[in-house]
CSV table of C-alpha atoms (C1' of nucleotides) in Angstrom, one decimal:
chain,number,residue,atom,x,y,z
A,1,MET,CA,129.1,86.0,88.1
A,2,THR,CA,125.8,84.2,87.8
A,3,THR,CA,124.8,82.3,90.9
A,4,ALA,CA,122.9,79.6,89.0
A,5,THR,CA,124.8,76.6,87.9
A,6,ARG,CA,124.2,77.1,84.2
A,7,SER,CA,123.7,73.9,82.2
A,8,HIS,CA,121.7,73.9,79.0
A,9,ARG,CA,118.4,72.1,78.5
A,10,ILE,CA,118.3,69.5,81.2
A,11,ARG,CA,115.1,67.6,81.7
A,12,LEU,CA,114.3,66.8,85.3
A,13,ALA,CA,111.5,64.7,86.9
A,14,PRO,CA,108.6,67.0,87.9
A,15,ASP,CA,109.2,66.5,91.6
A,16,GLN,CA,112.9,67.4,91.4
A,17,ARG,CA,112.2,70.5,89.3
A,18,ARG,CA,109.4,71.5,91.5
A,19,SER,CA,111.5,71.4,94.7
A,20,GLN,CA,114.4,73.0,93.0
A,21,LEU,CA,112.1,75.9,92.1
A,22,LEU,CA,110.6,76.1,95.5
A,23,ASP,CA,114.0,76.1,97.2
A,24,LEU,CA,115.2,78.8,94.9
A,25,GLY,CA,112.0,80.7,95.5
A,26,VAL,CA,112.5,80.6,99.3
A,27,ARG,CA,116.1,81.8,98.9
A,28,LEU,CA,115.2,84.7,96.5
A,29,LEU,CA,112.0,85.8,98.3
A,30,ALA,CA,113.9,86.1,101.5
A,31,THR,CA,115.5,89.3,100.4
A,32,ARG,CA,113.1,90.7,97.7
A,33,SER,CA,109.4,90.9,98.0
A,34,LEU,CA,107.1,89.3,95.4
A,35,ASP,CA,106.5,92.3,93.2
A,36,GLU,CA,110.2,93.1,93.3
A,37,LEU,CA,110.9,89.7,91.8
A,38,SER,CA,110.1,89.4,88.1
A,39,ILE,CA,109.4,86.0,86.5
A,40,ASP,CA,112.2,86.7,84.0
A,41,VAL,CA,114.8,87.1,86.7
A,42,LEU,CA,113.5,84.1,88.6
A,43,ALA,CA,113.5,82.0,85.4
A,44,GLU,CA,117.0,83.1,84.5
A,45,GLU,CA,118.3,82.4,88.0
A,46,ALA,CA,116.8,78.9,87.8
A,47,GLY,CA,118.2,78.3,84.3
A,48,ILE,CA,114.8,77.6,82.8
A,49,SER,CA,112.3,79.4,80.6
A,50,ARG,CA,109.5,81.7,81.8
A,51,GLY,CA,106.9,79.3,80.5
A,52,LEU,CA,108.0,76.4,82.7
A,53,LEU,CA,106.9,78.3,85.8
A,54,TYR,CA,103.4,78.6,84.4
A,55,HIS,CA,103.4,74.9,83.7
A,56,TYR,CA,104.3,74.0,87.3
A,57,PHE,CA,102.6,76.7,89.3
A,58,GLY,CA,100.0,78.3,87.0
A,59,GLY,CA,101.4,81.8,87.5
A,60,LYS,CA,103.2,84.2,89.8
A,61,GLN,CA,100.6,84.1,92.5
A,62,GLY,CA,100.5,80.3,92.5
A,63,PHE,CA,104.2,80.1,92.7
A,64,TYR,CA,104.3,82.4,95.7
A,65,GLU,CA,101.6,80.4,97.5
A,66,ALA,CA,103.6,77.2,96.8
A,67,VAL,CA,106.8,78.8,98.2
A,68,VAL,CA,105.0,80.1,101.3
A,69,GLN,CA,103.4,76.7,101.8
A,70,HIS,CA,106.8,75.1,101.4
A,71,ALA,CA,108.3,77.4,104.0
A,72,ALA,CA,105.4,76.9,106.4
A,73,ASP,CA,105.7,73.1,106.2
A,74,ASP,CA,109.4,73.4,106.9
A,75,LEU,CA,108.8,75.6,109.9
A,76,PHE,CA,106.1,73.2,111.2
A,77,ALA,CA,108.3,70.2,110.8
A,78,GLN,CA,111.4,71.8,112.4
A,79,THR,CA,109.4,72.9,115.4
A,80,ALA,CA,107.8,69.5,116.1
A,81,PRO,CA,107.9,68.6,119.8
A,82,PRO,CA,109.6,65.3,120.8
A,83,ALA,CA,107.5,62.2,120.8
A,84,GLY,CA,107.4,61.5,124.5
A,85,GLY,CA,107.9,63.3,127.8
A,86,GLU,CA,106.2,65.8,130.1
A,87,PRO,CA,103.8,68.1,128.3
A,88,LEU,CA,105.4,71.2,129.6
A,89,GLN,CA,108.9,69.9,128.7
A,90,ARG,CA,107.7,69.0,125.1
A,91,LEU,CA,106.3,72.5,124.7
A,92,HIS,CA,109.5,74.1,125.9
A,93,THR,CA,111.5,72.0,123.4
A,94,SER,CA,109.2,73.1,120.6
A,95,ILE,CA,109.5,76.7,121.6
A,96,THR,CA,113.3,76.5,121.7
A,97,ALA,CA,113.3,75.0,118.2
A,98,TYR,CA,111.1,77.8,117.0
A,99,VAL,CA,113.5,80.4,118.4
A,100,ASP,CA,116.4,78.7,116.7
A,101,TYR,CA,114.5,78.4,113.4
A,102,VAL,CA,113.6,82.1,113.3
A,103,GLN,CA,117.1,83.1,114.4
A,104,ALA,CA,118.6,81.0,111.6
A,105,ASN,CA,116.3,82.4,108.9
A,106,HIS,CA,115.0,85.7,110.2
A,107,ALA,CA,115.2,87.4,106.8
A,108,GLY,CA,113.3,84.7,105.1
A,109,TYR,CA,110.9,84.3,108.0
A,110,ARG,CA,110.0,88.0,108.1
A,111,SER,CA,109.6,88.2,104.3
A,112,LEU,CA,107.6,85.1,103.8
A,113,VAL,CA,105.6,84.5,107.0
A,114,LYS,CA,104.8,88.1,107.7
A,115,ALA,CA,103.9,88.8,104.1
A,116,ALA,CA,101.6,85.8,104.2
A,117,GLY,CA,99.8,87.1,107.3
A,118,GLY,CA,99.1,90.4,105.6
A,119,GLY,CA,98.6,89.1,102.1
A,120,ASN,CA,95.7,88.0,100.0
A,121,GLU,CA,93.1,85.5,101.0
A,122,ALA,CA,94.9,82.3,99.9
A,123,LEU,CA,98.1,83.3,101.6
A,124,ARG,CA,96.4,84.1,104.9
A,125,ALA,CA,94.7,80.7,104.8
A,126,ILE,CA,98.1,79.1,104.7
A,127,TYR,CA,99.4,81.2,107.5
A,128,GLU,CA,96.3,80.6,109.7
A,129,THR,CA,96.3,76.9,109.1
A,130,THR,CA,99.9,76.5,110.0
A,131,PHE,CA,99.7,78.5,113.2
A,132,GLU,CA,96.5,76.8,114.2
A,133,ALA,CA,98.2,73.5,113.7
A,134,MET,CA,101.0,74.8,116.0
A,135,ALA,CA,98.4,75.9,118.5
A,136,ASP,CA,97.0,72.4,118.5
A,137,ARG,CA,100.3,71.3,120.1
A,138,VAL,CA,99.5,73.4,123.1
A,139,PHE,CA,96.1,71.8,123.5
A,140,ALA,CA,97.3,68.2,122.8
A,141,GLN,CA,96.8,65.4,125.2
A,142,PRO,CA,93.4,66.2,126.7
A,143,ASP,CA,93.9,64.3,130.0
A,144,ASP,CA,96.8,66.3,131.3
A,145,ALA,CA,96.3,69.4,129.2
A,146,ILE,CA,98.5,72.4,129.9
A,147,ILE,CA,95.6,74.8,129.6
A,148,PRO,CA,91.9,74.1,129.0
A,149,ASP,CA,90.6,74.1,125.4
A,150,THR,CA,87.9,76.7,125.1
A,151,PRO,CA,87.1,79.4,122.5
A,152,ALA,CA,88.5,82.0,124.8
A,153,THR,CA,91.8,80.2,125.4
A,154,ARG,CA,92.1,79.5,121.6
A,155,LEU,CA,91.8,83.2,121.0
A,156,LEU,CA,94.5,83.9,123.6
A,157,VAL,CA,96.9,81.3,122.3
A,158,ARG,CA,96.6,82.7,118.8
A,159,ALA,CA,97.4,86.2,120.2
A,160,TRP,CA,100.2,84.8,122.2
A,161,GLN,CA,101.7,83.3,119.0
A,162,SER,CA,101.6,86.8,117.5
A,163,MET,CA,103.4,88.2,120.5
A,164,VAL,CA,106.1,85.5,120.4
A,165,GLU,CA,106.6,86.0,116.7
A,166,ASP,CA,107.1,89.7,117.1
A,167,LEU,CA,109.2,89.2,120.2
A,168,VAL,CA,111.6,86.8,118.6
A,169,LEU,CA,111.9,88.8,115.4
A,170,SER,CA,112.7,92.0,117.4
A,171,TRP,CA,115.1,90.1,119.5
A,172,CYS,CA,116.9,88.7,116.4
A,173,ALA,CA,117.3,92.3,115.1
A,174,ASP,CA,118.8,93.4,118.4
A,175,PRO,CA,119.5,90.7,121.0
A,176,THR,CA,121.1,93.0,123.6
A,177,PRO,CA,118.2,93.6,126.0
A,178,LEU,CA,117.7,89.9,126.8
A,179,THR,CA,119.8,86.8,126.9
A,180,ARG,CA,118.6,83.8,125.0
A,181,GLU,CA,117.6,82.1,128.3
A,182,GLU,CA,115.7,85.1,129.4
A,183,LEU,CA,113.9,85.3,126.1
A,184,LEU,CA,112.9,81.6,126.4
A,185,HIS,CA,111.8,82.2,130.0
A,186,VAL,CA,109.6,85.1,129.0
A,187,ILE,CA,108.0,83.2,126.1
A,188,THR,CA,107.3,80.1,128.2
A,189,THR,CA,105.9,81.8,131.3
A,190,SER,CA,103.9,84.4,129.4
A,191,LEU,CA,101.5,81.8,128.1
A,192,PRO,CA,100.0,80.8,131.5
A,193,ALA,CA,100.3,84.4,132.7
A,194,LEU,CA,98.1,85.4,129.8
A,195,VAL,CA,95.5,82.7,130.4
A,196,ASP,CA,95.4,83.8,134.0
A,197,THR,CA,94.1,87.2,133.0
A,198,LEU,CA,90.8,85.6,132.0
A,199,PRO,CA,88.0,86.2,134.5
B,1,MET,CA,76.8,102.5,87.9
B,2,THR,CA,80.0,104.4,88.6
B,3,THR,CA,80.5,105.2,92.3
B,4,ALA,CA,82.6,108.3,91.6
B,5,THR,CA,80.8,111.6,91.2
B,6,ARG,CA,81.7,112.2,87.6
B,7,SER,CA,82.4,115.8,86.8
B,8,HIS,CA,84.6,116.8,84.0
B,9,ARG,CA,87.9,118.5,84.4
B,10,ILE,CA,87.8,120.2,87.7
B,11,ARG,CA,90.9,121.9,89.0
B,12,LEU,CA,91.4,121.6,92.7
B,13,ALA,CA,94.0,123.1,95.1
B,14,PRO,CA,96.9,120.6,95.6
B,15,ASP,CA,96.0,120.0,99.3
B,16,GLN,CA,92.4,119.2,98.5
B,17,ARG,CA,93.3,116.8,95.6
B,18,ARG,CA,95.9,115.1,97.7
B,19,SER,CA,93.5,114.4,100.6
B,20,GLN,CA,90.8,113.4,98.2
B,21,LEU,CA,93.1,110.8,96.7
B,22,LEU,CA,94.3,109.6,100.0
B,23,ASP,CA,90.8,109.1,101.3
B,24,LEU,CA,89.9,107.2,98.2
B,25,GLY,CA,93.0,105.2,98.5
B,26,VAL,CA,92.2,104.2,102.1
B,27,ARG,CA,88.7,103.2,101.0
B,28,LEU,CA,89.8,101.2,98.0
B,29,LEU,CA,92.8,99.5,99.6
B,30,ALA,CA,90.7,98.4,102.5
B,31,THR,CA,89.3,95.6,100.3
B,32,ARG,CA,91.8,95.0,97.6
B,33,SER,CA,95.6,94.7,98.1
B,34,LEU,CA,98.1,96.9,96.3
B,35,ASP,CA,98.8,94.8,93.3
B,36,GLU,CA,95.1,94.0,92.9
B,37,LEU,CA,94.5,97.7,92.4
B,38,SER,CA,95.6,99.0,89.0
B,39,ILE,CA,96.4,102.7,88.6
B,40,ASP,CA,93.8,102.8,85.7
B,41,VAL,CA,91.0,101.7,88.1
B,42,LEU,CA,92.2,104.1,90.8
B,43,ALA,CA,92.4,107.0,88.4
B,44,GLU,CA,89.0,106.3,86.9
B,45,GLU,CA,87.4,105.9,90.3
B,46,ALA,CA,88.9,109.3,91.3
B,47,GLY,CA,87.8,110.9,88.0
B,48,ILE,CA,91.3,111.9,87.1
B,49,SER,CA,94.0,110.9,84.7
B,50,ARG,CA,96.7,108.3,85.4
B,51,GLY,CA,99.4,110.9,85.1
B,52,LEU,CA,98.1,113.0,88.0
B,53,LEU,CA,98.9,110.3,90.4
B,54,TYR,CA,102.5,110.4,89.4
B,55,HIS,CA,102.5,114.2,89.8
B,56,TYR,CA,101.3,113.9,93.4
B,57,PHE,CA,102.9,110.7,94.6
B,58,GLY,CA,105.6,109.9,92.2
B,59,GLY,CA,104.3,106.4,91.5
B,60,LYS,CA,102.3,103.5,92.8
B,61,GLN,CA,104.6,102.7,95.6
B,62,GLY,CA,104.8,106.4,96.7
B,63,PHE,CA,101.0,106.5,96.7
B,64,TYR,CA,100.7,103.4,98.8
B,65,GLU,CA,103.2,104.8,101.3
B,66,ALA,CA,101.2,108.0,101.5
B,67,VAL,CA,98.0,106.1,102.1
B,68,VAL,CA,99.5,104.0,104.8
B,69,GLN,CA,101.0,107.1,106.5
B,70,HIS,CA,97.6,108.8,106.3
B,71,ALA,CA,95.9,105.8,107.9
B,72,ALA,CA,98.6,105.5,110.5
B,73,ASP,CA,98.2,109.2,111.4
B,74,ASP,CA,94.5,108.8,111.7
B,75,LEU,CA,94.9,105.8,114.0
B,76,PHE,CA,97.4,107.6,116.1
B,77,ALA,CA,95.2,110.7,116.5
B,78,GLN,CA,92.0,108.7,117.2
B,79,THR,CA,93.7,106.7,120.0
B,80,ALA,CA,95.2,109.7,121.8
B,81,PRO,CA,94.8,109.5,125.5
B,82,PRO,CA,93.0,112.3,127.3
B,83,ALA,CA,95.0,115.3,128.5
B,84,GLY,CA,94.8,114.8,132.3
B,85,GLY,CA,93.9,112.1,134.8
B,86,GLU,CA,95.5,109.0,136.3
B,87,PRO,CA,98.1,107.3,134.1
B,88,LEU,CA,96.4,104.0,134.3
B,89,GLN,CA,93.1,105.5,133.5
B,90,ARG,CA,94.5,107.4,130.5
B,91,LEU,CA,96.0,104.2,129.2
B,92,HIS,CA,92.7,102.4,129.6
B,93,THR,CA,90.9,105.1,127.7
B,94,SER,CA,93.5,105.0,124.9
B,95,ILE,CA,93.1,101.2,124.6
B,96,THR,CA,89.3,101.5,124.5
B,97,ALA,CA,89.7,103.9,121.6
B,98,TYR,CA,92.0,101.5,119.9
B,99,VAL,CA,89.5,98.7,120.2
B,100,ASP,CA,86.7,100.9,118.9
B,101,TYR,CA,88.9,102.1,116.0
B,102,VAL,CA,89.9,98.6,114.9
B,103,GLN,CA,86.3,97.4,115.2
B,104,ALA,CA,85.0,100.2,113.1
B,105,ASN,CA,87.6,99.7,110.4
B,106,HIS,CA,88.8,96.1,110.7
B,107,ALA,CA,88.9,95.5,107.0
B,108,GLY,CA,91.0,98.6,106.3
B,109,TYR,CA,93.1,98.0,109.4
B,110,ARG,CA,94.0,94.5,108.4
B,111,SER,CA,94.7,95.4,104.8
B,112,LEU,CA,96.7,98.5,105.5
B,113,VAL,CA,98.5,98.1,108.8
B,114,LYS,CA,99.2,94.4,108.4
B,115,ALA,CA,100.5,94.9,104.9
B,116,ALA,CA,102.7,97.7,106.1
B,117,GLY,CA,104.2,95.4,108.8
B,118,GLY,CA,105.1,92.8,106.3
B,119,GLY,CA,105.9,95.0,103.4
B,120,ASN,CA,108.9,96.7,102.0
B,121,GLU,CA,111.5,98.8,103.9
B,122,ALA,CA,109.7,102.2,103.7
B,123,LEU,CA,106.4,100.7,104.7
B,124,ARG,CA,107.8,99.0,107.7
B,125,ALA,CA,109.4,102.2,108.8
B,126,ILE,CA,106.0,103.9,108.9
B,127,TYR,CA,104.6,101.0,110.8
B,128,GLU,CA,107.4,100.9,113.3
B,129,THR,CA,107.4,104.6,113.9
B,130,THR,CA,103.7,104.7,114.5
B,131,PHE,CA,103.7,101.9,117.0
B,132,GLU,CA,106.8,103.2,118.8
B,133,ALA,CA,105.0,106.5,119.2
B,134,MET,CA,102.1,104.6,120.7
B,135,ALA,CA,104.4,102.8,123.0
B,136,ASP,CA,105.8,106.1,124.2
B,137,ARG,CA,102.3,106.7,125.7
B,138,VAL,CA,102.9,103.8,128.0
B,139,PHE,CA,106.2,105.2,129.1
B,140,ALA,CA,105.0,108.8,129.4
B,141,GLN,CA,105.3,110.8,132.7
B,142,PRO,CA,108.6,109.5,134.1
B,143,ASP,CA,107.8,110.3,137.8
B,144,ASP,CA,104.8,108.0,138.1
B,145,ALA,CA,105.5,105.6,135.3
B,146,ILE,CA,103.3,102.6,134.7
B,147,ILE,CA,106.2,100.4,134.0
B,148,PRO,CA,110.0,101.2,134.0
B,149,ASP,CA,111.6,102.3,130.8
B,150,THR,CA,114.4,99.8,129.9
B,151,PRO,CA,115.4,98.1,126.7
B,152,ALA,CA,113.8,94.9,127.9
B,153,THR,CA,110.5,96.5,128.7
B,154,ARG,CA,110.5,98.4,125.4
B,155,LEU,CA,110.9,95.0,123.7
B,156,LEU,CA,108.0,93.6,125.7
B,157,VAL,CA,105.7,96.5,125.1
B,158,ARG,CA,106.3,96.2,121.4
B,159,ALA,CA,105.5,92.5,121.5
B,160,TRP,CA,102.4,93.2,123.6
B,161,GLN,CA,101.2,95.6,120.9
B,162,SER,CA,101.5,92.8,118.4
B,163,MET,CA,99.5,90.5,120.7
B,164,VAL,CA,96.8,93.2,121.2
B,165,GLU,CA,96.6,93.8,117.4
B,166,ASP,CA,96.1,90.2,116.7
B,167,LEU,CA,93.7,89.7,119.6
B,168,VAL,CA,91.4,92.6,118.6
B,169,LEU,CA,91.4,91.6,114.9
B,170,SER,CA,90.5,88.0,115.8
B,171,TRP,CA,87.9,89.2,118.2
B,172,CYS,CA,86.4,91.4,115.5
B,173,ALA,CA,86.2,88.4,113.1
B,174,ASP,CA,84.4,86.4,115.8
B,175,PRO,CA,83.4,88.2,119.1
B,176,THR,CA,81.6,85.2,120.7
B,177,PRO,CA,84.3,83.9,123.0
B,178,LEU,CA,84.7,87.2,124.9
B,179,THR,CA,82.5,90.1,125.8
B,180,ARG,CA,83.9,93.5,125.0
B,181,GLU,CA,84.5,94.2,128.7
B,182,GLU,CA,86.4,90.9,129.1
B,183,LEU,CA,88.5,91.8,126.0
B,184,LEU,CA,89.4,95.1,127.5
B,185,HIS,CA,90.2,93.5,130.8
B,186,VAL,CA,92.5,91.0,129.2
B,187,ILE,CA,94.3,93.6,127.2
B,188,THR,CA,94.8,95.9,130.1
B,189,THR,CA,95.9,93.4,132.7
B,190,SER,CA,98.1,91.4,130.3
B,191,LEU,CA,100.6,94.2,130.0
B,192,PRO,CA,101.8,94.2,133.7
B,193,ALA,CA,101.4,90.4,133.7
B,194,LEU,CA,103.8,90.3,130.8
B,195,VAL,CA,106.4,92.6,132.4
B,196,ASP,CA,106.2,90.5,135.5
B,197,THR,CA,107.6,87.5,133.6
B,198,LEU,CA,111.0,89.3,133.4
B,199,PRO,CA,113.6,88.0,135.9
C,1,DT,C1',84.6,142.8,82.5
C,2,DG,C1',88.2,140.6,79.9
C,3,DC,C1',92.9,139.3,79.2
C,4,DC,C1',97.1,136.9,81.1
C,5,DG,C1',100.2,134.0,83.5
C,6,DC,C1',100.8,130.2,86.6
C,7,DT,C1',100.2,125.6,87.3
C,8,DA,C1',97.0,121.7,87.8
C,9,DT,C1',95.9,118.3,84.6
C,10,DT,C1',95.9,115.5,80.5
C,11,DG,C1',96.8,111.8,77.1
C,12,DA,C1',99.6,109.6,74.0
C,13,DA,C1',104.0,107.2,73.6
C,14,DC,C1',107.2,104.0,75.9
C,15,DA,C1',109.0,100.2,78.6
C,16,DA,C1',108.5,96.2,81.3
C,17,DC,C1',106.1,92.6,82.8
C,18,DT,C1',102.6,88.7,83.1
C,19,DG,C1',100.2,85.1,80.9
C,20,DT,C1',99.2,81.7,76.6
C,21,DC,C1',100.1,78.1,73.4
C,22,DA,C1',101.6,75.4,69.6
C,23,DA,C1',106.0,73.6,68.5
C,24,DT,C1',110.4,71.2,70.0
C,25,DA,C1',113.7,68.5,72.2
C,26,DT,C1',114.8,65.1,75.7
C,27,DA,C1',115.0,60.9,78.5
C,28,DG,C1',113.5,56.4,79.1
C,29,DT,C1',111.4,51.9,76.8
C,30,DG,C1',110.6,48.1,73.9
D,1,DC,C1',117.9,52.1,67.4
D,2,DA,C1',113.5,54.1,66.6
D,3,DC,C1',109.6,55.8,69.1
D,4,DT,C1',106.6,57.6,72.4
D,5,DA,C1',105.4,60.3,76.3
D,6,DT,C1',106.1,64.6,78.2
D,7,DA,C1',109.3,68.2,80.1
D,8,DT,C1',110.5,72.4,78.1
D,9,DT,C1',110.8,76.2,75.0
D,10,DG,C1',110.2,80.7,72.5
D,11,DA,C1',107.6,83.7,70.2
D,12,DC,C1',103.3,86.4,70.7
D,13,DA,C1',99.4,89.1,72.8
D,14,DG,C1',97.4,91.7,76.4
D,15,DT,C1',98.0,94.4,80.5
D,16,DT,C1',100.1,97.7,83.6
D,17,DG,C1',103.5,101.0,85.4
D,18,DT,C1',106.0,105.3,84.0
D,19,DT,C1',107.5,109.5,81.4
D,20,DC,C1',106.8,114.0,79.4
D,21,DA,C1',105.6,117.6,76.4
D,22,DA,C1',101.2,119.8,75.5
D,23,DT,C1',96.7,121.6,77.2
D,24,DA,C1',93.3,123.8,79.9
D,25,DG,C1',91.2,125.8,84.1
D,26,DC,C1',91.5,129.3,87.9
D,27,DG,C1',92.9,133.7,90.3
D,28,DG,C1',94.8,138.2,89.8
D,29,DC,C1',95.3,142.5,87.6
D,30,DA,C1',94.2,146.3,84.4
DNA sequence: TGCCGCTATTGAACAACTGTCAATATAGTG
DNA sequence: CACTATATTGACAGTTGTTCAATAGCGGCA
C-alpha cells in the first residue's frame, strides 16, 4: 500500500508543487531524521522524480532548510497573540497556543525544531530568528512592558524559552506529574520569577 | 600540512587506539557536524584505514555514539560535586564547574551535546541518561534534601537544566550582559525560584 | 636470538546515495 | 490546432558508507 496518491506525470504550478513537497517533508521528517530519509524515498513518496527536488530546493540540505523554515513559520503563526487586550493576558493566550501546538505535533516538533537548534549554521539561524521573534512578543508595547528590555533580560527570556520548550516536550511524553493548568501556571509565573533573580 | 603525526603502520593495543580515535572524534566533531565529516577524512586524519573504524565502532553511527558518550562521561566527571560539605555549597561548586567546562569547550559542547539532544533514539538516550544522573546530584542526600523528590520537581529540574544549558551557551557567545558572578547567581537562585512556582 | 601464532590492520570490491544536465512532455495561449 | 514556455524527467558521474578476505606487526616461547 503506497501512501502517495499515485498519478502519472502531472504538471503543477511551482507554488503548489513547492508547498506539496514542503508539507510532505514536514510529515516524513517528523518520524525519520534527515540522513534516514533518502531523496529516492522522498521522491517516490511524492510521486515525482529525484531531479525535481534539486530544481526546487537545490539539494537535500536546501530542502531540509525549507522544511524547517516552513514548520517554524507555522509555529510562529499559530502562536500569535490576539490583537488587543491586556499584555499579560495576550502573553498567556500565546503560551496556551504554544502548548497546544507542541502537544498536537510533538513528534514533528522534536524532530524538526530540536534538530534545527543543534544543526548546521543555516538551520540554527532559522531557529534563532524564529525564537527571537517570539521573544519580541514579550517585549512588545514599550509603554506598559511586562519586563524591561535590556541585554540581560533578553538573555533570560531566551533561556526561559529553552526551559519552556523542554518542559512542554517532557510533559507531552508523560503528562502525569502536572495537570495542564498547573503546567500553564508554572510556565507563566516562572518568567517574572526568573527575571527577579537578577541583582 | 597534515595535522596528524604521520607514522606508517603502527599497531596499538585496542584500548589505546580506541581512545585515540575518540579523542580525535571529539576534536573534529566540535567544528563539523556528523554528515559533514566523511570517514575518509577521519581515517586520514587519524592515520589509519577506513576499515579500522568499522572494526572498532561498527560504523559511522556507532562511532558518533561512542564519541558522544565519551564527551558526556567527561562532562559528568568534570562537574562532580566535592565529597563533603553543605549540600547547597556542593551544588554551587558543581554548577561553577559546569560553567567553566562549557566555557572552555563551547564549540564542542554545542556540537556534541546539542546534536545528541535532537538526534536519533540512541543519541538521545545518552543525553537523557547523563542529565538525569546530573539531576540526581540535586536530589542526593534524602535527609537534608535541597528540594523534595517528586515527579513534578523531577520535571522542573530537567527543564531547569535546559535553561541553564541555553543560558551558559548564550553567555559564552556574548558575555557582556552579565558578569560571571551574576550568571552563577542567576543559575543558583533560579532553581528554588522555579520550584516555588509549583502550587 | 629467531621463529610462530594471535590479532590489529589493511585495501580493494560492493552498494547506496547525492548531485548534474541535456532531453522530453505538458499545460496554457493566440 | 499548432506552438511556446517551462515543469519534469531519466540516465550518468562522482562521492560516501559498508563488507570481508588477506596482510602485517607485536609479544611469547624455544
